[in-house]
PDB file of C-alpha atoms and ligand atoms in Angstrom:
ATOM      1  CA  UNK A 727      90.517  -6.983 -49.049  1.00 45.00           C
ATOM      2  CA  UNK A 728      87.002  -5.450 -49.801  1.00 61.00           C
ATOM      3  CA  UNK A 729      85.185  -6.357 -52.499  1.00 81.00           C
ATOM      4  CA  UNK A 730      85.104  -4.580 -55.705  1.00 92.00           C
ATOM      5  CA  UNK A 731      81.710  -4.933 -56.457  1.00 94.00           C
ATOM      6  CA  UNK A 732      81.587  -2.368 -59.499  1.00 93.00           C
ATOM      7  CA  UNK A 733      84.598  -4.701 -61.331  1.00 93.00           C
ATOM      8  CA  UNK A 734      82.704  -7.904 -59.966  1.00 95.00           C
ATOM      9  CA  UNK A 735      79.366  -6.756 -61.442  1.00 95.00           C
ATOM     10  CA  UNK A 736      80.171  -8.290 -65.249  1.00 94.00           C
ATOM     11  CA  UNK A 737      80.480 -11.765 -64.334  1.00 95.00           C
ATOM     12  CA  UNK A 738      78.411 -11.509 -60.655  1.00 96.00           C
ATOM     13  CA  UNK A 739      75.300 -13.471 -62.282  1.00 96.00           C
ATOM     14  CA  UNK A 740      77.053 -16.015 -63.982  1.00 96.00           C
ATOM     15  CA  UNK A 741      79.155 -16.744 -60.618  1.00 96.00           C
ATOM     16  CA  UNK A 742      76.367 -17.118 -58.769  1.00 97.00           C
ATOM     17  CA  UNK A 743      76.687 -20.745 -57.373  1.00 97.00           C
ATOM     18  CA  UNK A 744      73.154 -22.751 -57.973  1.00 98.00           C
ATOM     19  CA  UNK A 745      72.752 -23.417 -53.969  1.00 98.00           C
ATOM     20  CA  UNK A 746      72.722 -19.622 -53.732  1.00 98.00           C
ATOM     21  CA  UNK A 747      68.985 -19.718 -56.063  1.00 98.00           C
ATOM     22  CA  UNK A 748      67.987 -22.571 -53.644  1.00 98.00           C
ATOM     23  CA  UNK A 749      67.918 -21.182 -50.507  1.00 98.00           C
ATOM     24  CA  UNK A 750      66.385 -17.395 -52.483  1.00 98.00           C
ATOM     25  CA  UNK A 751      63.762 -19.756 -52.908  1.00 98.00           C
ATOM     26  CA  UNK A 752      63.280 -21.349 -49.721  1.00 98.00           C
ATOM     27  CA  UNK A 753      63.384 -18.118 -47.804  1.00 98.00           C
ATOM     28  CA  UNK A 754      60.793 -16.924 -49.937  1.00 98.00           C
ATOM     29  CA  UNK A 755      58.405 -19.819 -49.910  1.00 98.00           C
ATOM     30  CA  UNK A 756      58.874 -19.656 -45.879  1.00 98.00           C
ATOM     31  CA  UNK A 757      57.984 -15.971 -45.771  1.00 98.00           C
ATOM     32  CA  UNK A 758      54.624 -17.066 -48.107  1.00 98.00           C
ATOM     33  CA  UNK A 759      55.601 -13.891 -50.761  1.00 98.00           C
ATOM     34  CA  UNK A 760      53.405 -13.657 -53.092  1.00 97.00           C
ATOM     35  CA  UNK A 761      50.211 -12.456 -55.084  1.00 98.00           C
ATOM     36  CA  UNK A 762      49.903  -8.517 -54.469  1.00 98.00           C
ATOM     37  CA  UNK A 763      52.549  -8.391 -52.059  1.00 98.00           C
ATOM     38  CA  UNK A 764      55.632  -5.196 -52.267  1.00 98.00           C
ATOM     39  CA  UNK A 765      58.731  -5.966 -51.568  1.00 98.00           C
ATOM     40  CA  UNK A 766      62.095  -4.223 -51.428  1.00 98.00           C
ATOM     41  CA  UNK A 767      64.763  -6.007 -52.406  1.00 98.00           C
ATOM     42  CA  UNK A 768      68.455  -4.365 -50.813  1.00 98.00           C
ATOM     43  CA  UNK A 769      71.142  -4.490 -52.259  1.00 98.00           C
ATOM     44  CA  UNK A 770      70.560  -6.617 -54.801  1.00 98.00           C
ATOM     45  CA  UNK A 771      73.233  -7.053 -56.671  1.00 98.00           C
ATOM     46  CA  UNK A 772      71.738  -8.604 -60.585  1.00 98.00           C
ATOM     47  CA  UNK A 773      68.386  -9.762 -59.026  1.00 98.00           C
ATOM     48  CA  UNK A 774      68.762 -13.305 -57.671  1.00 98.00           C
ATOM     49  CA  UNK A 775      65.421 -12.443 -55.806  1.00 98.00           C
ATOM     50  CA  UNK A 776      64.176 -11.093 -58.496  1.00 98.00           C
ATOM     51  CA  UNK A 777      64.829 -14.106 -60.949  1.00 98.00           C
ATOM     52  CA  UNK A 778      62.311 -16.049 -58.612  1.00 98.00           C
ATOM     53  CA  UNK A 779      60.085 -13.147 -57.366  1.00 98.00           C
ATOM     54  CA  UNK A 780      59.429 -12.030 -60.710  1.00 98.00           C
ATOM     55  CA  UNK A 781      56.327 -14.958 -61.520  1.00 96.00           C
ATOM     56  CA  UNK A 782      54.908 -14.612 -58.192  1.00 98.00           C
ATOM     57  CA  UNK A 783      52.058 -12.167 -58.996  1.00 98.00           C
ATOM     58  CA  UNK A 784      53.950  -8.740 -56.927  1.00 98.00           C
ATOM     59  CA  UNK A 785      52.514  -5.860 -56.703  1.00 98.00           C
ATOM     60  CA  UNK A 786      55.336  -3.443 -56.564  1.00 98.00           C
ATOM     61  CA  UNK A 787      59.508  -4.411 -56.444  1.00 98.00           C
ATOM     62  CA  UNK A 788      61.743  -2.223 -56.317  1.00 98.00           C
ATOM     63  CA  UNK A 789      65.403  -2.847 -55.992  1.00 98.00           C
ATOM     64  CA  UNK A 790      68.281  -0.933 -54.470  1.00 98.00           C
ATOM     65  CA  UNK A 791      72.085  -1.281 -54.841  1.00 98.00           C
ATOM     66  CA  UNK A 792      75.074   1.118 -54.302  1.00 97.00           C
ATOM     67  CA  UNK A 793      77.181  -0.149 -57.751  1.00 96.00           C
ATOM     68  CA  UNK A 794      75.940   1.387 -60.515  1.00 96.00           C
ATOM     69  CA  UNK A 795      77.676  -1.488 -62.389  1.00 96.00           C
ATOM     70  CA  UNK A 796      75.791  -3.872 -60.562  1.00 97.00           C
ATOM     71  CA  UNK A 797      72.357  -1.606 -61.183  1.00 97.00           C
ATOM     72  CA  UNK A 798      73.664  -1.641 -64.473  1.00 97.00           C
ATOM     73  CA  UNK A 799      73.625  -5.705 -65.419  1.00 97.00           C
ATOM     74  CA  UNK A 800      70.103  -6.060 -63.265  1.00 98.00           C
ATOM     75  CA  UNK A 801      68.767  -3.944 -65.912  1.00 98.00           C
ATOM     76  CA  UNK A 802      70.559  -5.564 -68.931  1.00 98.00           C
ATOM     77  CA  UNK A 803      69.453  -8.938 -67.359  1.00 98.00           C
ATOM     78  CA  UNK A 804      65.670  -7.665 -66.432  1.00 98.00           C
ATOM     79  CA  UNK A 805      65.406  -4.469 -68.649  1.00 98.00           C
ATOM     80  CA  UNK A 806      61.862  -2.144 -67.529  1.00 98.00           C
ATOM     81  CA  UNK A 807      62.433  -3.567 -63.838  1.00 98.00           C
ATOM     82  CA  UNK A 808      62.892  -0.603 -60.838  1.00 98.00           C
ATOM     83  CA  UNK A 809      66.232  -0.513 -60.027  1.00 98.00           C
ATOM     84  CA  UNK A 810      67.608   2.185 -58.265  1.00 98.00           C
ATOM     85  CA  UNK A 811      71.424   3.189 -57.352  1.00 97.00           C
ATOM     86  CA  UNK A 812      71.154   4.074 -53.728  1.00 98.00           C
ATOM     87  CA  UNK A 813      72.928   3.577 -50.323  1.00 98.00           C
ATOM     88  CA  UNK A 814      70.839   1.901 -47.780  1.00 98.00           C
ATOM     89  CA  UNK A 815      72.700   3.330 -45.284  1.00 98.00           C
ATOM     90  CA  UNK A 816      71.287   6.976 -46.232  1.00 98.00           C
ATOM     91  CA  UNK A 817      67.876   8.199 -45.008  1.00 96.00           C
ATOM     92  CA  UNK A 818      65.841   6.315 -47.532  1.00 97.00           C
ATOM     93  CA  UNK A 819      62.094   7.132 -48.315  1.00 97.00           C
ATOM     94  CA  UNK A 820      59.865   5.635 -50.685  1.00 97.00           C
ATOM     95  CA  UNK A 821      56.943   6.435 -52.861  1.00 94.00           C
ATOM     96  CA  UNK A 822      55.223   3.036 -51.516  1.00 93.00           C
ATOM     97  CA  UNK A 823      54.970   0.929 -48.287  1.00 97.00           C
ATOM     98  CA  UNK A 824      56.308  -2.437 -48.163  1.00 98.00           C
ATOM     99  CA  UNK A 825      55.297  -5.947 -46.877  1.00 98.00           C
ATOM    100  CA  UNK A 826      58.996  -7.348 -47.032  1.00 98.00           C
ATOM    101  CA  UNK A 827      62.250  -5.691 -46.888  1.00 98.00           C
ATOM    102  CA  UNK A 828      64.806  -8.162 -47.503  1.00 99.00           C
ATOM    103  CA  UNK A 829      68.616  -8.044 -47.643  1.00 99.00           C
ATOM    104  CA  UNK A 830      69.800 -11.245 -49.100  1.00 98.00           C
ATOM    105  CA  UNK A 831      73.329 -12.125 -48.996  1.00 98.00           C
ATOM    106  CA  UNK A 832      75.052  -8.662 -48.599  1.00 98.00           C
ATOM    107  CA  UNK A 833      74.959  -7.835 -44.539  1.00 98.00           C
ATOM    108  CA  UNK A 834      78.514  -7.845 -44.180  1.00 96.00           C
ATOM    109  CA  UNK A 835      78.834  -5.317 -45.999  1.00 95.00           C
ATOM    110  CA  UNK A 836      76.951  -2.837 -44.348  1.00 97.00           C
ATOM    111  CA  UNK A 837      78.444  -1.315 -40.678  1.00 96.00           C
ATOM    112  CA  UNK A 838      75.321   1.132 -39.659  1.00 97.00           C
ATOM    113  CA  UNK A 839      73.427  -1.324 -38.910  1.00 98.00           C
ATOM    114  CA  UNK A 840      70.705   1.340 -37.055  1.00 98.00           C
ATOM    115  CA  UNK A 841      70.562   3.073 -40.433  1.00 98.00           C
ATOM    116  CA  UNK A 842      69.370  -0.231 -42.397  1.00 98.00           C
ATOM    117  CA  UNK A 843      66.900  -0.638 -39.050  1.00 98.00           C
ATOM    118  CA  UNK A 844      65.796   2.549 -39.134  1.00 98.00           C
ATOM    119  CA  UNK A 845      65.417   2.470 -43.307  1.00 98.00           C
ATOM    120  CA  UNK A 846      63.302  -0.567 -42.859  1.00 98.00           C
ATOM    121  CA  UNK A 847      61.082   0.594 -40.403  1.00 98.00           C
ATOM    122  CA  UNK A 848      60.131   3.967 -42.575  1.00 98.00           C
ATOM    123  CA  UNK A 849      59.588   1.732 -45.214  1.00 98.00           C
ATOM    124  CA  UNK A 850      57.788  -1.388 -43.893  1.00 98.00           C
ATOM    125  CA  UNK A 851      53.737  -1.315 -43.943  1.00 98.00           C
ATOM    126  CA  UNK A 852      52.422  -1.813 -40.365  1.00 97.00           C
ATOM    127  CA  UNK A 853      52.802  -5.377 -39.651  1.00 97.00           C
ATOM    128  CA  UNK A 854      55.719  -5.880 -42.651  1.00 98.00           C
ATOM    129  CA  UNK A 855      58.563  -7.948 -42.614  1.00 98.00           C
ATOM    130  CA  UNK A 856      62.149  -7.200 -42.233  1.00 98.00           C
ATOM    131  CA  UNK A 857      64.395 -10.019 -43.163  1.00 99.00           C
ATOM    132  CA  UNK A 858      68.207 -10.617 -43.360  1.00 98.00           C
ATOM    133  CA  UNK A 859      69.302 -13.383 -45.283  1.00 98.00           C
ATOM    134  CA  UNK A 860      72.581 -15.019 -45.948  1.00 98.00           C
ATOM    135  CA  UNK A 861      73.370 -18.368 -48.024  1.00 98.00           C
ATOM    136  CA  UNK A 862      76.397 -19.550 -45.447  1.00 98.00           C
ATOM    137  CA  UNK A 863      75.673 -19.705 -41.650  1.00 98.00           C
ATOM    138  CA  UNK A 864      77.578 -17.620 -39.663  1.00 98.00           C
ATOM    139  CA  UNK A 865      80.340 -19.919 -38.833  1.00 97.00           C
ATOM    140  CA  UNK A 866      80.249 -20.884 -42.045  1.00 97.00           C
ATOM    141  CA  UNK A 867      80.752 -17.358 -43.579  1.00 96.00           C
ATOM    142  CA  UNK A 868      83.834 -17.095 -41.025  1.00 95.00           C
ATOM    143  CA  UNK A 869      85.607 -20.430 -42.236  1.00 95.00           C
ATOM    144  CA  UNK A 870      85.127 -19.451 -45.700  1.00 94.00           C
ATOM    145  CA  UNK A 871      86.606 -16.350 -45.478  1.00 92.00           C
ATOM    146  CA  UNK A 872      89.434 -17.373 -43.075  1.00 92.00           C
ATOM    147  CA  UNK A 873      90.012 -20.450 -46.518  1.00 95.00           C
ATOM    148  CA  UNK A 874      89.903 -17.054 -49.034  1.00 92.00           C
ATOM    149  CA  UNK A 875      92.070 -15.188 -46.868  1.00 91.00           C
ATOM    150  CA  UNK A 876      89.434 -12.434 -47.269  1.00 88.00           C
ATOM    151  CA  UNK A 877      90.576  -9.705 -44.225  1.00 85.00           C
ATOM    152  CA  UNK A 878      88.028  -7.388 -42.791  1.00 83.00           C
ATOM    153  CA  UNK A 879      88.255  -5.308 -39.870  1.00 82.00           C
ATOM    154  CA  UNK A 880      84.846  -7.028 -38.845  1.00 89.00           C
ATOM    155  CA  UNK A 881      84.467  -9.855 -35.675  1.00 91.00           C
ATOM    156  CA  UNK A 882      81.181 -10.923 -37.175  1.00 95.00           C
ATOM    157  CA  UNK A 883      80.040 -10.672 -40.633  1.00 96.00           C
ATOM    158  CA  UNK A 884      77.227 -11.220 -39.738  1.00 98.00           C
ATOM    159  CA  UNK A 885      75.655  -9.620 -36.497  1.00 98.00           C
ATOM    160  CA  UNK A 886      75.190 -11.570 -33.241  1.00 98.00           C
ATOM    161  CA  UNK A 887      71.906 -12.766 -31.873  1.00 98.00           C
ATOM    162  CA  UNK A 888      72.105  -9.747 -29.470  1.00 98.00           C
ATOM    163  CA  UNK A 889      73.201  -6.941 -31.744  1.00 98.00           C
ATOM    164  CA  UNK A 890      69.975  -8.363 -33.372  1.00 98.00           C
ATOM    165  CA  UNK A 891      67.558  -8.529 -30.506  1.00 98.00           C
ATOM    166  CA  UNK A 892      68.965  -4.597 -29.363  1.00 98.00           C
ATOM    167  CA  UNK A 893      68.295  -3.119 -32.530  1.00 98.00           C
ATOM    168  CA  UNK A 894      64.742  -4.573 -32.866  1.00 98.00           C
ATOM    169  CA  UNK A 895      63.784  -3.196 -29.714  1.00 98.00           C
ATOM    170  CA  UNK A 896      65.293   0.021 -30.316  1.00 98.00           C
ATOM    171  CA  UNK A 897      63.678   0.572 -33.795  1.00 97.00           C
ATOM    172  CA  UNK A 898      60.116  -1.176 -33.265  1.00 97.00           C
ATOM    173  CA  UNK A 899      60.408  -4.597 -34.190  1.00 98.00           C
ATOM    174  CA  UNK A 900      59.070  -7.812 -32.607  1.00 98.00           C
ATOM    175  CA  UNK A 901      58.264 -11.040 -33.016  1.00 98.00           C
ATOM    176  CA  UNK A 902      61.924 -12.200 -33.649  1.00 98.00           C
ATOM    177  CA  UNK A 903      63.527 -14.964 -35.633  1.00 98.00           C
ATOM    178  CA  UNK A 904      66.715 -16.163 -36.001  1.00 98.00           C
ATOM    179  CA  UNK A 905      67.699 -19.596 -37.489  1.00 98.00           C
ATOM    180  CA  UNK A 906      71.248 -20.448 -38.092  1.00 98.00           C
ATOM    181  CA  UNK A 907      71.049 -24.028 -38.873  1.00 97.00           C
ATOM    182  CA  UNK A 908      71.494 -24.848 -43.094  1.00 97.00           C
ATOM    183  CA  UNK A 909      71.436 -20.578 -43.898  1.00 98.00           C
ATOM    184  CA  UNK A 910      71.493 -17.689 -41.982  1.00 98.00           C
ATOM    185  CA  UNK A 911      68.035 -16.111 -41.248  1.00 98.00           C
ATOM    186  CA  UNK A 912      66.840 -13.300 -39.439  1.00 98.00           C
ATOM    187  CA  UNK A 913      63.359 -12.236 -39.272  1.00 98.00           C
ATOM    188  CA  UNK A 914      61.579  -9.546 -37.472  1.00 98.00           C
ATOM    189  CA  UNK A 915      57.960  -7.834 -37.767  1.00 98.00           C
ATOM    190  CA  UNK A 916      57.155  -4.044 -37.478  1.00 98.00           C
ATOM    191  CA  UNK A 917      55.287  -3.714 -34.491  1.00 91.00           C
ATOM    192  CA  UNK A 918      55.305  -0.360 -32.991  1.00 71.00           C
TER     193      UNK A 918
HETATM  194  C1  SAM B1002      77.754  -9.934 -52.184  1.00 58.35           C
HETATM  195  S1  SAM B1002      76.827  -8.836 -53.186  1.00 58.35           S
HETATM  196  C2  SAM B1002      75.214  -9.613 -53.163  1.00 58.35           C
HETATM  197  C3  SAM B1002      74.302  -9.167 -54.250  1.00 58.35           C
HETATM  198  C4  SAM B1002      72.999  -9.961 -54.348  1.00 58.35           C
HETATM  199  N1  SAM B1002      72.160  -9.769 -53.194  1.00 58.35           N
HETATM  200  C5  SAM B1002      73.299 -11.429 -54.570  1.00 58.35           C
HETATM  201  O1  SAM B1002      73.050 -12.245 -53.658  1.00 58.35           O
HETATM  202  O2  SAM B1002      73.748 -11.771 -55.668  1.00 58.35           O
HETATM  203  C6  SAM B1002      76.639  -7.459 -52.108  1.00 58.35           C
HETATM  204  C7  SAM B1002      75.929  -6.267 -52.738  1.00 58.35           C
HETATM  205  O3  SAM B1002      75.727  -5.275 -51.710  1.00 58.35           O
HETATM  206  C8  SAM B1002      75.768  -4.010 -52.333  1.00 58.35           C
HETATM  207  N2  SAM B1002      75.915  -2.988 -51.285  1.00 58.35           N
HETATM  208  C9  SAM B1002      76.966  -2.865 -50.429  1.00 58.35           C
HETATM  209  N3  SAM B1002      76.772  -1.808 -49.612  1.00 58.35           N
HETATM  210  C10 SAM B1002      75.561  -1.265 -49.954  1.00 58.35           C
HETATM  211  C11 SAM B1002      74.812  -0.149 -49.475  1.00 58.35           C
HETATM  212  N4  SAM B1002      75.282   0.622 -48.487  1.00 58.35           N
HETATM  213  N5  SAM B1002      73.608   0.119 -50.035  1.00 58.35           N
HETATM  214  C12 SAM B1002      73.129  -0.658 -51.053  1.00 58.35           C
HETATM  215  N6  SAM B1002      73.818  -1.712 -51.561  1.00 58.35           N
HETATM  216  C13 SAM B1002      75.013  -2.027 -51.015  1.00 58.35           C
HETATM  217  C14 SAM B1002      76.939  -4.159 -53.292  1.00 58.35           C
HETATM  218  O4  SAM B1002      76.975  -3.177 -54.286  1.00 58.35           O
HETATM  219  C15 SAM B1002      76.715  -5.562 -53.846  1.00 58.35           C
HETATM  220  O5  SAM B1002      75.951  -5.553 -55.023  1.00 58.35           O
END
């Protein structure tokens, strides 16, 4: 049972549970974003990030999301803001560098993982971030679906320490972090 994100997308920013805003925040206070930084924002859904990124002083945000329903109620929700219907698992280039590339509670939905890699690296600045980001832990994610009886044809939802570490060195990045402990966060620097 996949999610139907174009039916979800009405209702997706009301449903948002408040813990969900609390650790947004806390990722982005530990990754110090802020005045004149660019960020990318994947799949984004109706702009959690962007309800907290938006007062701290960016230079550029830009936002990408494969449901144009859920493009759709960003823009009704933050109307003027650059939103774009895309798939991040296409060869992706932008008109602008970025410090942080973020993916924030959406990896399990993505299987090429080397194409979101490979995306981020083409996009990063020299020295940029790339960050995954997910509100549950990754046991945590697997009890909750196994309570919701939500069946995917995935093992992990979110991938292992050593998918991680192997795409990092295969697409440039370094400087590795993973912390699994309250949320699940992955962080990684362009380095090549
Ligand atoms: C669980 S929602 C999370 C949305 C938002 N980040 C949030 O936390 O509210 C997952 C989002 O991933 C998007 N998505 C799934 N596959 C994608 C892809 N290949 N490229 C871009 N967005 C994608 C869906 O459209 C959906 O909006």
């Amino acid at each position: 049972m996949e999610e139907n994100f174009n039916v979800l997308a009405k209702d997706w920013a009301k449903k948002i549970p408040e813990k969900n805003y609390k650790i947004a925040a806390d990722m982005i206070k530990r990754l110090n974003i802020g005045e004149g930084h660019n960020v990318l924002d994947v799949a984004a859904g109706t702009g959690i990030l962007f309800s907290i990124l938006k007062d701290k002083g960016l230079s550029n945000y830009v936002a990408v999301d494969i449901t144009d329903k859920m493009v759709e109620e960003f823009l009704r929700i933050y109307p003027g803001t650059d939103v774009r219907c895309l798939d991040y698992e296409k060869r992706l280039m932008f008109d602008c560098d970025f410090d942080f590339i973020i993916i924030f509670n959406s990896i399990p939905h993505f299987n090429d993982y080397d194409a979101i890699f490979e995306n981020s690296y083409n996009n990063l600045k020299a020295g940029g971030k790339f960050v995954i980001c997910h509100a549950r832990t990754r046991d945590g994610l697997k009890e909750h679906r196994r309570k919701i009886g939500y069946v995917s044809d995935k093992e992990e939802p979110i991938p292992t320490d050593e998918t991680l570490i192997k795409l990092c060195e295969k697409h440039g990045f370094g400087e590795i972090l993973i912390d699994d402990e309250n949320y699940f966060y992955f962080c990684c620097r362009k380095t090549d």
